[in-house]
């Protein structure tokens, strides 16, 4: 049984790929490919958590009610791998290949020993061969996308571009690829440019399916998934940041704030503004320059020396993009009206 591990990276279309796997599960089975559901479907976060070292401090365990008890973690991890092994065994009659898609494999497994444990667990679950697929994206664009996601999750005191520190491990693709290569070997790893895949007609979904030699029944199936992940305009992000700051200042609980955001996010997603919330060109370039050495090393090893990421920063303004005032105030008024109706 072959296993395809799609490990992200984060903010490279993983959500769209996972939506496709869920939407097209029956068609994939007809292609003798099983999208495993027992690892936390669709983003398979459980396979990443179950591969972490026992000493790791990950908030995912708290959300599962496991906490920092190593005994509970071991028991939970064992149950996850047991469920995966059962699903793989039952799928042998209808599939020759299984797929896990989880950007958390890239972001959470930050040591070679954790990736080795993942490999051992997969082989113990009935897998005979592993292929790794990973998409890489210009780091400054990843950071801005993560900023948007953080605002949707309720964070307020955050910056568009983070100070790296320990987060460098997340953005250093060359070192990340070294770790995965050390376990699975270079031949087993397909490194893809997100920008190149995204620019094609079928986007990252089409690129991923081409690696599997699978075609969807019709173009509409790809289009449906591509429309499922909505980006917020600059006005909407500014309004959301203001709302998050206000809720935190007024002492709303996490649960209360989440409930209110669920009410207003659909409204913000309807905002048709084309502006973006961007840092200055100088700040964006300075952030990206921190990865020059690592990116050059990655390009030489995995892309035959070709430039992987665009050096064009023309989309970034000379000065930080500010509020458009009228449009933002109108959107805020609609948000307040929606909240008043809800409360």
Short mmCIF file of C-alpha atoms in Angstrom, two decimals:
data_model
loop_
_atom_site.label_atom_id
_atom_site.label_comp_id
_atom_site.label_asym_id
_atom_site.label_seq_id
_atom_site.Cartn_x
_atom_site.Cartn_y
_atom_site.Cartn_z
CA UNK A 1 0.00 0.00 0.00
CA UNK A 2 1.44 3.34 -1.08
CA UNK A 3 0.96 6.37 1.15
CA UNK A 4 0.96 9.94 -0.15
CA UNK A 5 1.74 12.48 2.55
CA UNK A 6 0.74 16.00 1.55
CA UNK A 7 2.45 18.01 4.30
CA UNK A 8 1.53 21.58 3.32
CA UNK A 9 3.17 23.97 3.76
CA UNK A 10 0.64 26.15 5.54
CA UNK A 11 -1.01 28.80 3.34
CA UNK A 12 -0.32 26.97 0.08
CA UNK A 13 -3.81 25.76 -0.78
CA UNK A 14 -3.97 22.89 1.70
CA UNK A 15 -7.55 23.71 2.69
CA UNK A 16 -8.61 23.56 -0.97
CA UNK A 17 -6.88 20.20 -1.48
CA UNK A 18 -8.55 18.84 1.64
CA UNK A 19 -11.95 20.12 0.51
CA UNK A 20 -11.40 18.36 -2.80
CA UNK A 21 -10.47 15.09 -1.08
CA UNK A 22 -13.66 15.27 0.97
CA UNK A 23 -15.85 16.32 -1.96
CA UNK A 24 -14.43 13.72 -4.35
CA UNK A 25 -13.86 10.78 -2.00
CA UNK A 26 -16.07 8.44 -4.04
CA UNK A 27 -14.40 9.38 -7.32
CA UNK A 28 -10.97 8.90 -5.73
CA UNK A 29 -11.96 5.43 -4.60
CA UNK A 30 -12.85 4.59 -8.18
CA UNK A 31 -9.24 5.55 -8.90
CA UNK A 32 -8.23 3.14 -6.11
CA UNK A 33 -7.17 6.02 -3.85
CA UNK A 34 -8.42 6.33 -0.27
CA UNK A 35 -8.41 9.67 1.58
CA UNK A 36 -7.98 8.48 5.16
CA UNK A 37 -10.57 9.88 7.58
CA UNK A 38 -9.45 8.34 10.88
CA UNK A 39 -6.61 10.84 11.37
CA UNK A 40 -8.90 13.83 11.77
CA UNK A 41 -10.59 14.50 8.45
CA UNK A 42 -10.11 16.54 6.40
CA UNK A 43 -6.90 18.13 7.75
CA UNK A 44 -5.49 14.98 9.43
CA UNK A 45 -4.27 16.98 12.40
CA UNK A 46 -4.36 13.87 14.59
CA UNK A 47 -1.58 12.17 12.65
CA UNK A 48 0.65 15.18 13.32
CA UNK A 49 -0.22 15.34 17.01
CA UNK A 50 0.24 11.57 17.40
CA UNK A 51 3.77 11.88 15.99
CA UNK A 52 4.93 14.65 18.32
CA UNK A 53 7.47 13.87 21.03
CA UNK A 54 5.90 13.34 24.43
CA UNK A 55 7.70 16.38 25.81
CA UNK A 56 6.27 18.78 23.23
CA UNK A 57 3.90 21.48 24.43
CA UNK A 58 1.18 21.76 21.81
CA UNK A 59 -2.16 23.47 22.48
CA UNK A 60 -3.84 20.87 20.28
CA UNK A 61 -3.70 18.41 23.16
CA UNK A 62 -5.49 20.84 25.44
CA UNK A 63 -8.26 21.26 22.87
CA UNK A 64 -8.64 17.47 22.87
CA UNK A 65 -8.91 17.46 26.66
CA UNK A 66 -5.66 15.51 27.01
CA UNK A 67 -3.50 18.23 28.53
CA UNK A 68 0.15 17.58 29.31
CA UNK A 69 -0.27 14.09 30.77
CA UNK A 70 2.19 11.82 28.96
CA UNK A 71 0.15 8.77 29.92
CA UNK A 72 -3.00 10.18 28.32
CA UNK A 73 -1.04 11.29 25.27
CA UNK A 74 0.44 7.81 24.74
CA UNK A 75 -2.96 6.20 25.12
CA UNK A 76 -4.59 8.67 22.73
CA UNK A 77 -1.81 8.35 20.14
CA UNK A 78 -2.01 4.56 20.26
CA UNK A 79 -5.77 4.72 19.62
CA UNK A 80 -5.24 7.02 16.62
CA UNK A 81 -2.69 4.70 15.01
CA UNK A 82 -4.88 1.70 15.73
CA UNK A 83 -7.78 3.40 13.93
CA UNK A 84 -5.54 4.28 10.98
CA UNK A 85 -4.27 0.69 10.73
CA UNK A 86 -7.84 -0.62 10.71
CA UNK A 87 -8.88 1.83 7.98
CA UNK A 88 -5.84 0.94 5.86
CA UNK A 89 -6.54 -2.77 6.29
CA UNK A 90 -10.21 -2.41 5.36
CA UNK A 91 -9.33 -0.27 2.36
CA UNK A 92 -7.00 -2.81 0.76
CA UNK A 93 -9.81 -4.39 -1.24
CA UNK A 94 -10.75 -1.09 -2.90
CA UNK A 95 -7.55 1.00 -2.88
CA UNK A 96 -3.86 0.69 -3.68
CA UNK A 97 -2.99 4.10 -2.29
CA UNK A 98 -3.93 6.18 0.73
CA UNK A 99 -3.64 9.95 1.20
CA UNK A 100 -3.09 12.09 4.26
CA UNK A 101 -3.27 15.85 3.71
CA UNK A 102 -2.14 17.93 6.66
CA UNK A 103 -0.25 21.21 6.72
CA UNK A 104 0.34 20.45 10.39
CA UNK A 105 2.86 17.80 9.42
CA UNK A 106 5.13 20.60 8.19
CA UNK A 107 4.43 23.09 10.97
CA UNK A 108 4.32 20.76 13.98
CA UNK A 109 6.91 18.05 13.22
CA UNK A 110 10.06 20.12 13.59
CA UNK A 111 12.58 17.41 14.47
CA UNK A 112 13.93 14.48 12.49
CA UNK A 113 13.09 12.09 15.34
CA UNK A 114 9.38 13.05 15.13
CA UNK A 115 9.35 12.43 11.38
CA UNK A 116 11.10 9.09 11.93
CA UNK A 117 8.39 8.16 14.41
CA UNK A 118 5.78 9.06 11.79
CA UNK A 119 7.50 6.80 9.26
CA UNK A 120 7.69 3.89 11.73
CA UNK A 121 4.01 4.28 12.60
CA UNK A 122 2.98 4.37 8.95
CA UNK A 123 4.99 1.24 8.13
CA UNK A 124 3.46 -0.44 11.17
CA UNK A 125 -0.01 0.45 9.87
CA UNK A 126 0.42 -1.51 6.66
CA UNK A 127 2.07 1.08 4.42
CA UNK A 128 4.90 -0.19 2.21
CA UNK A 129 5.97 3.00 0.42
CA UNK A 130 5.69 6.71 1.25
CA UNK A 131 5.67 9.71 -1.10
CA UNK A 132 5.86 13.23 0.31
CA UNK A 133 4.33 16.22 -1.48
CA UNK A 134 5.06 19.74 -0.27
CA UNK A 135 4.28 23.17 -1.68
CA UNK A 136 6.45 26.19 -0.82
CA UNK A 137 5.38 29.83 -1.04
CA UNK A 138 7.18 33.14 -0.67
CA UNK A 139 7.52 33.70 3.06
CA UNK A 140 6.21 37.26 3.15
CA UNK A 141 2.99 36.12 1.45
CA UNK A 142 2.66 33.22 3.89
CA UNK A 143 3.06 35.60 6.84
CA UNK A 144 0.35 37.93 5.54
CA UNK A 145 -2.02 35.03 4.97
CA UNK A 146 -1.35 33.76 8.49
CA UNK A 147 -2.11 37.27 9.80
CA UNK A 148 -5.52 37.15 8.13
CA UNK A 149 -6.23 33.70 9.57
CA UNK A 150 -5.19 34.85 13.04
CA UNK A 151 -7.65 37.74 12.88
CA UNK A 152 -10.42 35.34 11.87
CA UNK A 153 -9.49 33.23 14.91
CA UNK A 154 -9.88 36.22 17.23
CA UNK A 155 -6.33 37.43 17.81
CA UNK A 156 -5.93 41.18 18.22
CA UNK A 157 -2.43 42.14 19.40
CA UNK A 158 -0.60 40.81 16.35
CA UNK A 159 1.49 42.32 13.59
CA UNK A 160 1.17 41.76 9.86
CA UNK A 161 4.75 40.46 9.71
CA UNK A 162 6.01 38.60 12.77
CA UNK A 163 9.32 38.87 14.56
CA UNK A 164 10.90 35.55 13.78
CA UNK A 165 12.73 34.18 16.82
CA UNK A 166 11.63 30.57 17.26
CA UNK A 167 9.25 30.97 14.30
CA UNK A 168 12.25 30.79 11.95
CA UNK A 169 11.85 27.00 11.94
CA UNK A 170 8.45 27.50 10.30
CA UNK A 171 9.75 29.66 7.44
CA UNK A 172 13.10 27.92 6.79
CA UNK A 173 12.06 25.59 3.96
CA UNK A 174 15.58 24.36 3.24
CA UNK A 175 16.05 22.99 6.74
CA UNK A 176 12.51 21.59 6.76
CA UNK A 177 13.23 19.67 3.55
CA UNK A 178 16.52 18.40 5.01
CA UNK A 179 14.60 16.78 7.86
CA UNK A 180 12.06 15.06 5.61
CA UNK A 181 14.78 13.94 3.17
CA UNK A 182 16.79 12.44 6.04
CA UNK A 183 13.87 10.10 6.78
CA UNK A 184 12.22 9.35 3.43
CA UNK A 185 15.00 10.05 0.94
CA UNK A 186 15.17 12.63 -1.80
CA UNK A 187 13.49 10.47 -4.44
CA UNK A 188 10.35 10.20 -2.31
CA UNK A 189 9.83 13.96 -2.01
CA UNK A 190 8.12 16.21 -4.56
CA UNK A 191 8.72 19.90 -3.86
CA UNK A 192 6.36 22.20 -5.75
CA UNK A 193 6.18 25.96 -6.18
CA UNK A 194 2.85 27.29 -4.91
CA UNK A 195 3.11 30.37 -7.14
CA UNK A 196 3.62 28.26 -10.28
CA UNK A 197 0.80 25.85 -9.40
CA UNK A 198 -1.56 28.64 -8.37
CA UNK A 199 -1.03 30.44 -11.68
CA UNK A 200 -2.32 27.49 -13.71
CA UNK A 201 -5.95 27.05 -14.77
CA UNK A 202 -6.75 24.39 -12.18
CA UNK A 203 -4.50 25.83 -9.48
CA UNK A 204 -2.92 23.81 -6.70
CA UNK A 205 -5.72 21.23 -6.84
CA UNK A 206 -4.99 20.44 -10.47
CA UNK A 207 -1.26 20.32 -9.81
CA UNK A 208 -1.72 17.93 -6.89
CA UNK A 209 -4.02 15.66 -8.87
CA UNK A 210 -1.52 15.59 -11.75
CA UNK A 211 1.05 14.10 -9.36
CA UNK A 212 -1.44 11.32 -8.63
CA UNK A 213 -2.39 10.88 -12.31
CA UNK A 214 -6.02 11.52 -11.43
CA UNK A 215 -8.55 13.70 -13.24
CA UNK A 216 -11.80 14.95 -11.76
CA UNK A 217 -15.01 14.22 -13.71
CA UNK A 218 -15.43 17.84 -14.80
CA UNK A 219 -13.99 21.32 -14.39
CA UNK A 220 -16.96 22.39 -12.26
CA UNK A 221 -15.70 20.15 -9.46
CA UNK A 222 -12.42 22.08 -9.30
CA UNK A 223 -14.18 25.45 -9.54
CA UNK A 224 -16.50 24.56 -6.66
CA UNK A 225 -13.59 23.85 -4.34
CA UNK A 226 -11.60 26.90 -5.45
CA UNK A 227 -14.54 29.12 -4.43
CA UNK A 228 -14.76 27.59 -0.95
CA UNK A 229 -11.86 29.51 0.63
CA UNK A 230 -12.79 33.20 0.84
CA UNK A 231 -10.19 35.94 1.40
CA UNK A 232 -11.11 39.11 3.28
CA UNK A 233 -10.54 42.58 1.86
CA UNK A 234 -8.33 45.13 3.56
CA UNK A 235 -11.37 46.98 4.90
CA UNK A 236 -12.80 43.75 6.30
CA UNK A 237 -9.50 42.87 8.01
CA UNK A 238 -9.25 46.32 9.60
CA UNK A 239 -12.82 46.04 10.87
CA UNK A 240 -12.17 42.54 12.21
CA UNK A 241 -8.99 43.66 13.99
CA UNK A 242 -10.86 46.54 15.61
CA UNK A 243 -13.63 44.18 16.69
CA UNK A 244 -11.15 41.69 18.19
CA UNK A 245 -9.39 44.48 20.10
CA UNK A 246 -12.70 45.80 21.41
CA UNK A 247 -13.97 42.39 22.53
CA UNK A 248 -10.67 41.68 24.32
CA UNK A 249 -10.68 45.09 26.00
CA UNK A 250 -14.29 44.68 27.15
CA UNK A 251 -13.57 41.31 28.73
CA UNK A 252 -15.53 39.01 26.44
CA UNK A 253 -14.68 35.35 26.93
CA UNK A 254 -13.14 33.29 24.12
CA UNK A 255 -16.47 31.49 23.63
CA UNK A 256 -18.47 34.73 23.50
CA UNK A 257 -16.05 36.32 21.07
CA UNK A 258 -16.09 33.24 18.83
CA UNK A 259 -19.89 33.30 18.74
CA UNK A 260 -19.93 36.95 17.69
CA UNK A 261 -17.30 36.39 15.00
CA UNK A 262 -19.36 33.56 13.55
CA UNK A 263 -22.18 36.06 13.15
CA UNK A 264 -20.17 38.78 11.41
CA UNK A 265 -17.64 36.80 9.34
CA UNK A 266 -20.21 35.93 6.62
CA UNK A 267 -20.94 39.65 6.36
CA UNK A 268 -17.25 40.54 6.07
CA UNK A 269 -16.78 37.86 3.41
CA UNK A 270 -19.43 39.60 1.32
CA UNK A 271 -17.39 42.79 1.22
CA UNK A 272 -16.31 43.21 -2.38
CA UNK A 273 -13.49 45.67 -1.71
CA UNK A 274 -10.37 44.93 -3.73
CA UNK A 275 -7.92 46.65 -1.39
CA UNK A 276 -5.50 44.64 0.72
CA UNK A 277 -4.02 45.27 4.14
CA UNK A 278 -0.31 45.41 3.31
CA UNK A 279 2.90 46.58 4.98
CA UNK A 280 5.20 49.00 3.22
CA UNK A 281 7.38 47.78 0.37
CA UNK A 282 10.50 48.36 2.44
CA UNK A 283 9.16 46.32 5.35
CA UNK A 284 7.99 43.48 3.10
CA UNK A 285 11.34 43.28 1.32
CA UNK A 286 13.26 43.35 4.62
CA UNK A 287 11.15 40.48 5.94
CA UNK A 288 11.73 38.39 2.82
CA UNK A 289 15.46 39.13 2.76
CA UNK A 290 15.87 37.18 6.00
CA UNK A 291 15.40 33.96 4.01
CA UNK A 292 17.74 34.65 1.10
CA UNK A 293 20.39 32.12 2.11
CA UNK A 294 17.94 29.34 2.95
CA UNK A 295 15.89 29.95 -0.20
CA UNK A 296 18.98 29.92 -2.39
CA UNK A 297 20.03 26.61 -0.87
CA UNK A 298 16.56 25.18 -1.47
CA UNK A 299 16.54 26.41 -5.07
CA UNK A 300 19.90 24.84 -5.84
CA UNK A 301 18.95 21.48 -4.36
CA UNK A 302 15.31 21.10 -5.32
CA UNK A 303 14.71 23.43 -8.29
CA UNK A 304 17.92 23.04 -10.32
CA UNK A 305 19.03 26.51 -9.28
CA UNK A 306 15.96 28.26 -10.69
CA UNK A 307 14.51 31.21 -8.83
CA UNK A 308 11.60 29.87 -6.78
CA UNK A 309 9.97 33.04 -5.49
CA UNK A 310 9.20 36.32 -7.18
CA UNK A 311 11.51 39.24 -6.44
CA UNK A 312 8.79 41.69 -7.48
CA UNK A 313 7.43 43.75 -4.57
CA UNK A 314 5.43 46.15 -6.71
CA UNK A 315 2.16 45.07 -5.08
CA UNK A 316 3.33 46.56 -1.77
CA UNK A 317 2.78 50.31 -1.29
CA UNK A 318 5.57 52.77 -0.59
CA UNK A 319 3.83 53.50 2.71
CA UNK A 320 1.73 51.05 4.78
CA UNK A 321 -1.78 50.70 3.36
CA UNK A 322 -4.12 52.61 5.61
CA UNK A 323 -7.84 52.79 6.13
CA UNK A 324 -10.07 53.96 3.31
CA UNK A 325 -12.17 55.61 6.01
CA UNK A 326 -15.54 55.87 4.25
CA UNK A 327 -15.65 52.28 3.02
CA UNK A 328 -14.36 50.95 6.32
CA UNK A 329 -16.83 53.03 8.36
CA UNK A 330 -19.73 51.86 6.22
CA UNK A 331 -18.67 48.25 6.69
CA UNK A 332 -18.27 48.77 10.44
CA UNK A 333 -21.79 50.24 10.61
CA UNK A 334 -23.16 47.11 8.92
CA UNK A 335 -21.25 44.95 11.40
CA UNK A 336 -22.63 46.88 14.38
CA UNK A 337 -26.14 46.57 12.95
CA UNK A 338 -25.70 42.82 12.55
CA UNK A 339 -24.35 42.46 16.11
CA UNK A 340 -27.19 44.53 17.58
CA UNK A 341 -29.71 42.29 15.81
CA UNK A 342 -27.94 39.21 17.16
CA UNK A 343 -27.61 40.43 20.75
#
